[in-house]
Coordinates of C-alpha atoms in Angstrom, one line a residue:
M262 CA 26.0 9.2 3.0
T263 CA 23.6 11.8 1.6
E264 CA 23.3 15.1 3.5
P265 CA 19.8 16.1 4.7
E266 CA 18.2 18.7 2.5
D267 CA 14.9 20.5 1.9
I268 CA 12.3 18.6 -0.2
P269 CA 10.6 20.7 -3.0
A270 CA 6.9 20.4 -3.6
G271 CA 6.0 17.6 -6.0
D272 CA 9.0 15.4 -5.2
V273 CA 8.3 11.7 -4.5
I274 CA 9.6 10.9 -1.0
L275 CA 8.6 7.3 -0.5
V276 CA 7.6 4.4 -2.8
V277 CA 6.1 1.1 -1.4
P278 CA 5.3 -1.8 -3.7
L279 CA 1.8 -3.0 -3.0
R280 CA 3.0 -6.6 -2.8
C281 CA 4.3 -5.5 0.6
A282 CA 0.8 -4.5 1.8
L283 CA -1.8 -6.7 3.6
T284 CA -4.9 -6.3 1.5
D285 CA -8.6 -7.1 1.4
H286 CA -11.0 -6.9 -1.6
P287 CA -14.4 -8.3 -2.5
D288 CA -12.9 -11.2 -4.4
D289 CA -10.4 -12.3 -1.8
E290 CA -10.6 -16.1 -2.0
E291 CA -8.7 -16.7 1.3
S292 CA -11.2 -14.5 3.3
H293 CA -14.2 -16.0 1.5
H294 CA -13.0 -19.5 2.4
L295 CA -12.1 -18.9 6.1
M296 CA -14.5 -16.1 7.2
Y297 CA -18.2 -16.3 8.0
E298 CA -20.7 -15.1 5.4
G299 CA -21.3 -11.4 5.4
A300 CA -18.1 -10.6 7.4
P301 CA -17.4 -6.8 7.0
W302 CA -14.1 -5.8 5.3
S303 CA -12.6 -4.7 8.6
V304 CA -13.2 -8.1 10.2
R305 CA -11.7 -9.9 7.2
L306 CA -8.6 -7.7 7.2
A307 CA -8.2 -8.0 11.0
A308 CA -8.5 -11.8 10.8
K309 CA -5.8 -11.8 8.0
L310 CA -3.6 -9.7 10.3
L311 CA -4.0 -12.2 13.1
R312 CA -3.3 -15.2 10.9
Q313 CA 0.0 -13.6 9.8
S314 CA 0.8 -12.7 13.4
A315 CA 0.2 -16.3 14.4
A316 CA 2.6 -17.5 11.7
G317 CA 5.5 -15.8 13.5
P318 CA 8.9 -15.5 11.7
S319 CA 7.7 -17.5 8.8
S320 CA 5.2 -14.8 7.8
A321 CA 6.4 -12.5 5.0
W322 CA 5.0 -9.6 7.1
S323 CA 6.8 -10.5 10.3
H324 CA 9.0 -7.4 10.3
Y325 CA 5.9 -5.2 9.7
L326 CA 4.0 -6.9 12.5
A327 CA 7.0 -6.5 14.9
V328 CA 6.7 -2.7 14.7
L329 CA 2.9 -2.4 15.1
P330 CA 2.0 -0.8 18.5
A331 CA 1.1 -3.3 21.2
Q332 CA -1.8 -1.2 22.2
I333 CA -3.9 1.2 20.0
P334 CA -5.0 4.1 22.3
T335 CA -8.6 4.2 21.3
P336 CA -11.7 4.0 23.5
V337 CA -12.6 0.6 22.0
T338 CA -9.4 -1.0 23.4
T339 CA -8.5 1.2 26.5
Y340 CA -11.7 2.6 28.1
S341 CA -13.2 1.0 31.2
W342 CA -17.0 0.6 31.5
D343 CA -17.1 3.6 33.8
Q344 CA -15.2 5.7 31.3
I345 CA -17.6 4.7 28.5
K346 CA -20.6 5.6 30.7
A347 CA -19.1 9.0 31.3
I348 CA -19.5 9.9 27.6
T349 CA -22.5 12.2 27.7
Y350 CA -22.9 13.0 23.9
P351 CA -25.3 10.2 22.8
P352 CA -24.2 9.8 19.1
A353 CA -20.6 9.3 20.3
A354 CA -21.6 6.9 23.0
N355 CA -23.8 5.0 20.5
A356 CA -20.9 4.8 17.9
L357 CA -18.6 3.5 20.6
H358 CA -21.1 0.8 21.7
S359 CA -21.6 -0.2 18.0
A360 CA -17.8 -0.5 17.5
G361 CA -17.6 -2.8 20.6
A362 CA -20.6 -4.8 19.4
L363 CA -18.9 -5.3 16.0
V364 CA -15.9 -6.9 17.7
A365 CA -18.1 -9.1 19.9
D366 CA -20.2 -10.2 17.0
A367 CA -17.1 -11.0 14.8
F368 CA -15.5 -13.0 17.6
S369 CA -18.7 -15.1 18.2
H370 CA -19.0 -15.9 14.4
S371 CA -15.3 -16.5 13.5
S372 CA -13.7 -19.9 13.6
E373 CA -10.4 -20.5 15.4
E374 CA -8.7 -21.2 12.1
S375 CA -9.8 -17.8 10.6
L376 CA -8.3 -16.0 13.6
G377 CA -4.9 -17.8 13.5
G378 CA -5.5 -20.3 16.2
D379 CA -5.8 -19.4 19.9
C380 CA -7.2 -15.9 19.9
D381 CA -9.3 -14.1 22.5
Q382 CA -11.7 -11.2 22.0
E383 CA -9.2 -8.7 23.4
R384 CA -6.7 -9.7 20.7
L385 CA -9.3 -9.4 18.0
A386 CA -10.2 -5.9 19.3
W387 CA -6.5 -5.0 19.0
A388 CA -6.5 -6.2 15.4
M389 CA -9.7 -4.3 14.5
S390 CA -8.3 -1.1 16.0
V391 CA -5.1 -1.5 13.9
V392 CA -7.2 -1.9 10.8
H393 CA -9.6 1.0 11.6
S394 CA -6.7 3.4 12.3
R395 CA -4.2 2.4 9.6
T396 CA -6.1 1.3 6.5
F397 CA -5.9 3.0 3.1
G398 CA -8.5 2.4 0.5
S399 CA -8.5 2.7 -3.3
A400 CA -11.5 3.8 -5.3
A401 CA -13.4 1.1 -7.1
R402 CA -14.3 1.5 -10.8
K403 CA -18.0 1.4 -10.1
G404 CA -17.8 3.6 -7.1
G405 CA -17.1 3.0 -3.4
V406 CA -13.9 1.4 -2.1
G407 CA -12.1 -1.4 -4.0
V408 CA -9.0 -2.6 -2.3
R409 CA -8.2 -1.8 1.4
M410 CA -4.6 -2.0 2.4
L411 CA -2.3 -1.9 5.4
V412 CA 0.8 -0.4 3.9
P413 CA 4.1 -0.6 5.8
L414 CA 6.0 2.7 6.5
V415 CA 3.2 4.9 5.0
D416 CA 0.9 4.0 7.8
M417 CA 3.4 5.4 10.3
L418 CA 2.8 9.0 9.1
N419 CA 1.0 11.2 11.7
H420 CA -2.1 13.2 10.8
G421 CA -1.9 16.8 9.6
G422 CA -5.3 18.0 8.5
D423 CA -7.2 21.3 8.1
E424 CA -7.0 23.6 11.1
A425 CA -9.3 26.6 11.7
Q426 CA -7.5 29.7 13.0
Q427 CA -8.7 32.1 15.7
H428 CA -10.7 29.6 17.6
L429 CA -12.7 28.2 14.6
S430 CA -13.8 31.7 13.4
G431 CA -10.8 32.4 11.1
A432 CA -9.4 31.0 7.9
V433 CA -8.7 27.3 7.4
V434 CA -5.1 26.3 7.1
A435 CA -3.9 22.9 5.8
T436 CA -1.1 21.4 8.0
D437 CA -0.4 18.3 6.0
N438 CA 2.6 18.4 3.7
V439 CA 2.4 15.1 1.8
R440 CA -0.2 13.0 -0.1
W441 CA -0.4 9.4 -1.3
D442 CA -1.2 8.1 -4.7
L443 CA -1.5 4.6 -6.3
R444 CA 0.6 4.1 -9.5
G445 CA 0.1 1.2 -11.9
P446 CA 2.7 -0.7 -13.9
G447 CA 4.4 1.4 -16.4
V448 CA 3.2 4.7 -15.0
S449 CA 5.8 7.5 -15.1
G450 CA 8.0 5.3 -17.3
E451 CA 8.6 2.8 -14.5
G452 CA 8.1 -1.0 -14.7
G453 CA 7.1 -3.4 -12.0
G454 CA 3.7 -3.8 -10.3
W455 CA 1.3 -1.5 -8.4
R456 CA 2.9 0.8 -5.9
M457 CA 2.0 3.6 -3.4
E458 CA 3.9 6.9 -3.8
V459 CA 4.1 9.5 -1.1
S460 CA 5.0 13.0 -2.5
A461 CA 5.4 16.5 -1.0
T462 CA 2.4 18.8 -1.5
R463 CA 4.5 21.8 -0.6
D464 CA 8.1 22.6 0.2
V465 CA 9.3 20.6 3.3
R466 CA 12.1 22.1 5.3
E467 CA 15.0 19.9 6.5
G468 CA 14.1 18.2 9.8
A469 CA 10.3 18.9 9.4
E470 CA 7.9 16.0 10.2
L471 CA 6.0 14.5 7.3
L472 CA 2.3 14.9 7.9
L473 CA -0.5 13.1 6.0
S474 CA -4.2 14.1 6.1
Y475 CA -6.4 11.3 7.4
G476 CA -9.4 12.9 5.7
E477 CA -12.1 15.5 6.5
R478 CA -13.6 13.7 9.5
P479 CA -15.7 14.9 12.5
N480 CA -14.1 14.7 15.9
D481 CA -16.1 11.5 16.9
D482 CA -14.4 9.6 14.1
F483 CA -11.0 10.6 15.2
F484 CA -11.8 10.0 18.9
I485 CA -13.3 6.5 18.5
H486 CA -11.0 5.1 15.8
Y487 CA -7.7 7.0 16.2
G488 CA -7.7 7.9 19.9
F489 CA -7.2 11.6 19.5
V490 CA -9.1 14.8 18.5
P491 CA -7.5 17.2 16.1
R492 CA -6.9 20.8 17.1
A493 CA -9.5 23.3 15.8
N494 CA -11.1 20.8 13.4
P495 CA -13.2 22.7 10.9
H496 CA -14.9 19.5 9.7
D497 CA -16.4 18.7 13.1
E498 CA -20.2 18.0 13.2
V499 CA -22.9 17.7 15.8
V500 CA -26.0 15.5 15.4
V501 CA -28.9 17.8 16.1
F502 CA -31.6 15.3 15.1
E503 CA -31.1 11.6 14.5
D504 CA -33.7 11.5 11.7
L505 CA -36.7 13.4 10.2
E506 CA -39.2 11.9 12.5
E507 CA -37.3 13.2 15.6
A508 CA -37.1 16.7 14.0
L509 CA -40.8 16.7 13.2
D510 CA -41.7 15.6 16.7
W511 CA -39.4 18.2 18.3
H512 CA -40.7 21.0 16.1
Y513 CA -44.3 20.1 16.8
Q514 CA -43.6 20.3 20.6
Q515 CA -42.0 23.7 20.2
F516 CA -44.0 25.4 17.4
D517 CA -47.2 23.4 17.0
S518 CA -49.0 26.3 15.4
Q519 CA -47.0 25.9 12.3
V520 CA -47.9 22.2 11.8
L521 CA -51.1 21.4 9.9
S522 CA -53.2 18.2 10.3
G523 CA -51.9 15.1 8.6
S524 CA -48.4 14.9 7.2
R525 CA -48.4 18.2 5.4
V526 CA -46.2 20.9 6.9
S527 CA -46.9 24.6 6.4
E528 CA -44.0 26.9 5.5
P529 CA -41.5 27.7 6.8
L530 CA -40.6 24.6 8.9
L531 CA -38.8 21.8 7.1
V532 CA -38.0 23.5 3.9
A533 CA -36.0 26.0 5.9
F534 CA -34.5 23.2 8.0
A535 CA -33.4 21.7 4.7
S536 CA -31.5 24.8 3.7
V537 CA -29.3 24.8 6.8
A538 CA -28.7 21.1 6.9
Q539 CA -26.1 19.2 4.8
S540 CA -26.9 19.2 1.1
R541 CA -27.5 15.4 0.9
T542 CA -29.8 15.5 3.9
A543 CA -31.5 18.7 2.6
V544 CA -32.7 16.9 -0.5
S545 CA -34.2 14.0 1.4
V546 CA -36.0 16.3 3.9
S547 CA -37.4 18.4 1.1
E548 CA -38.7 15.3 -0.7
A549 CA -40.1 13.9 2.5
V550 CA -42.5 16.9 2.9
Q551 CA -43.2 17.3 -0.8
V552 CA -42.3 20.9 -0.9
D553 CA -40.5 22.3 -4.0
V554 CA -40.5 26.0 -3.2
P555 CA -37.1 27.3 -2.1
P556 CA -36.9 28.8 1.3
S557 CA -37.1 32.6 1.8
E558 CA -34.6 34.6 3.8
D559 CA -37.2 34.8 6.6
D560 CA -37.6 31.0 6.5
V561 CA -33.9 30.5 6.8
R562 CA -33.7 32.9 9.7
E563 CA -36.5 31.1 11.5
A564 CA -34.9 27.7 10.9
E565 CA -31.5 29.0 12.2
T566 CA -33.3 30.2 15.3
A567 CA -34.9 26.8 15.8
V568 CA -31.6 25.0 15.3
A569 CA -30.0 27.4 17.8
L570 CA -32.8 26.6 20.3
R571 CA -32.2 22.9 19.8
C572 CA -28.4 23.3 20.3
S573 CA -29.1 25.3 23.5
E574 CA -31.3 22.5 24.8
M575 CA -28.6 20.0 24.1
L576 CA -25.9 22.0 25.8
Q577 CA -28.0 22.5 28.9
A578 CA -28.8 18.8 29.1
L579 CA -25.1 17.8 29.3
Q580 CA -24.0 16.5 32.7
P581 CA -21.7 17.9 34.0
P582 CA -22.8 21.1 32.3
V583 CA -20.8 22.6 29.4
T584 CA -19.7 25.4 31.7
W585 CA -17.6 22.9 33.5
D586 CA -15.8 22.1 30.3
L587 CA -15.2 25.8 29.5
A588 CA -13.9 26.4 33.0
V589 CA -11.4 23.5 32.7
L590 CA -10.3 24.7 29.3
A591 CA -9.7 28.2 30.6
A592 CA -7.8 26.9 33.6
D593 CA -5.6 24.6 31.4
A594 CA -4.9 27.5 29.0
A595 CA -3.9 29.8 31.9
T596 CA -1.7 27.1 33.5
A597 CA 0.1 26.5 30.2
G598 CA 0.7 30.3 29.9
G599 CA -1.7 30.7 27.0
K600 CA -3.1 34.1 27.7
E601 CA -5.1 34.2 24.4
G602 CA -6.7 30.8 25.0
W603 CA -7.5 31.7 28.6
T604 CA -9.1 35.0 27.5
W605 CA -11.2 33.2 24.8
F606 CA -12.6 30.4 27.0
S607 CA -13.2 32.8 30.0
Q608 CA -15.2 35.2 27.8
L609 CA -17.1 32.3 26.2
L610 CA -18.0 31.0 29.6
L611 CA -19.2 34.4 30.8
R612 CA -21.3 34.8 27.6
Y613 CA -22.9 31.4 28.1
H614 CA -23.7 32.2 31.7
Q615 CA -25.2 35.6 30.8
H616 CA -27.4 34.2 28.0
Y617 CA -28.4 30.8 29.2
L618 CA -27.8 30.2 32.9
S619 CA -28.8 33.5 34.6
T620 CA -31.3 32.8 37.4
P621 CA -32.2 34.7 40.5
S622 CA -30.8 32.0 42.7
P623 CA -28.9 29.2 40.9
P624 CA -29.1 25.8 42.8
Q625 CA -25.3 25.5 42.4
A626 CA -22.7 28.1 42.0
T627 CA -19.2 27.6 40.7
V628 CA -16.7 30.4 40.8
L629 CA -13.7 30.7 38.4
S630 CA -11.2 33.3 39.5
A631 CA -8.6 33.5 36.8
S632 CA -5.7 35.6 35.6
A633 CA -3.0 35.0 33.1
E634 CA -0.8 33.9 36.0
S635 CA -3.2 31.8 38.2
V636 CA -6.5 30.1 38.2
H637 CA -8.7 29.0 41.1
M638 CA -11.9 27.1 40.9
V639 CA -14.4 26.3 43.7
D640 CA -17.2 23.9 42.9
S641 CA -20.2 23.6 45.3
G642 CA -21.8 20.9 43.3
D643 CA -20.8 17.5 41.8
S644 CA -17.2 17.7 40.5
S645 CA -17.1 14.3 38.8
G646 CA -15.4 14.2 35.5
S647 CA -16.9 13.5 32.1
S648 CA -15.7 12.7 28.6
R649 CA -17.3 14.4 25.7
S650 CA -16.8 14.2 22.0
G651 CA -17.9 16.9 19.6
S652 CA -20.0 15.0 17.0
S653 CA -20.9 11.8 15.3
S654 CA -21.6 11.5 11.6
S655 CA -20.1 9.7 8.6
S656 CA -17.7 11.6 6.5
T657 CA -15.5 10.9 3.4
G658 CA -11.8 11.4 3.3
S659 CA -10.1 13.3 0.5
G660 CA -8.0 11.7 -2.2
S661 CA -4.8 12.7 -0.3
G662 CA -6.1 11.2 2.9
R663 CA -6.7 7.8 4.4
Q664 CA -9.3 5.3 3.4
A665 CA -12.4 6.8 1.7
G666 CA -15.5 6.5 3.8
G667 CA -13.6 6.7 7.1
P668 CA -12.4 4.1 9.5
G669 CA -15.2 2.0 10.9
S670 CA -17.5 2.8 8.0
E671 CA -19.7 -0.2 8.9
V672 CA -20.3 1.4 12.3
A673 CA -20.9 4.9 10.8
D674 CA -23.4 3.8 8.1
S675 CA -26.2 3.8 10.6
Q676 CA -25.7 7.6 11.1
G677 CA -25.8 8.5 7.4
D678 CA -29.3 10.1 7.7
S679 CA -28.4 12.3 10.6
I680 CA -29.2 16.0 10.4
S681 CA -26.1 18.0 11.3
G682 CA -26.0 21.6 12.5
G683 CA -22.1 25.9 15.5
M684 CA -9.8 37.1 27.0
G685 CA -6.7 39.1 29.1
G686 CA -6.6 40.5 32.5
S687 CA -8.6 38.7 35.2
A688 CA -12.2 37.6 35.7
E689 CA -14.4 36.1 38.4
I690 CA -17.1 34.1 36.7
Y691 CA -20.1 32.5 38.5
Y692 CA -22.4 29.8 37.0

């Protein structure tokens, strides 16, 4: 028996022939024959998974199916209606509703044969969650994704993505230590067919867990399709405006003196908005208002102020208020003995209170008395819980991550035009 040893960077750790994978591609004759016209790739692959599951021991993938989790811990499969209603960030709530609607629509249009026989909607939701959380995708020659694959063993690797240090203000550190690549017949002097190779991206110490990046995704994507949110995710995004029309309307209400009659917009409004938005969105905004002059520094500063105002409005509109979340995070950090985390969240809570929530006589007052050893909270208002997710926007995974375009890309497509925007001792904090 081989003794355990360190793995040097570049070494191939695992090879899986692609004949072992369950696949879907645009020319899949079985799916075209059994599935309804226009069925998304995720539905086709989920249905194929269900057909193999219904085949039992006779399926060539029976051993793979036997080790799949009986429940995927995502909101789509585990949240009650009350828990779904408690999500107060609209883009996340809308994305979750769209994911549920996709399952319901697929179930209503699919034949019994295509789903492997006697199958209910709950079983289809399970298969869809398996597909959205475990699928890899290869790049097509003409762009986009070509073949999507459920690859045994490789899909068991946990996520290890980029992590921002010092509470999102420090350097970004990659925590993954492996990547995957597809190799064709005869590559690297080997025969056989196509295969997936997993190799070390850096030295891996004996006994260390192998971690694979699932891609540079916002928190909502992880939350809805994987059932977790990464620690200190530097790729998180927040939808500030759903589209250009909403941005124009909001700006007109706030700064009507800067908007001229008709559709023309005087500087510095949307040209500056374009400079602080994502580059793809920036081009479309600039073209929409027919302005080619690059924004000045004053324009950018004014746009950043407007975006900050919008973010402040969104934070204050959340129910329960964001201060409740900060208080809970500070309390959790103190309970866990994390003095640094408690200090950070407590100071952030105090700053938020000082800048946004100071009033002569607040209608409700909540006190957080905290130290590194103990935390006590008294809430004079509504203490009902709430779930929130940080963002909702489509993002594309890196070559070393999971499927390009992200899990649930049909659901995320509708958000493609979104405009995205950013303690020690003891304390007694009122808000």
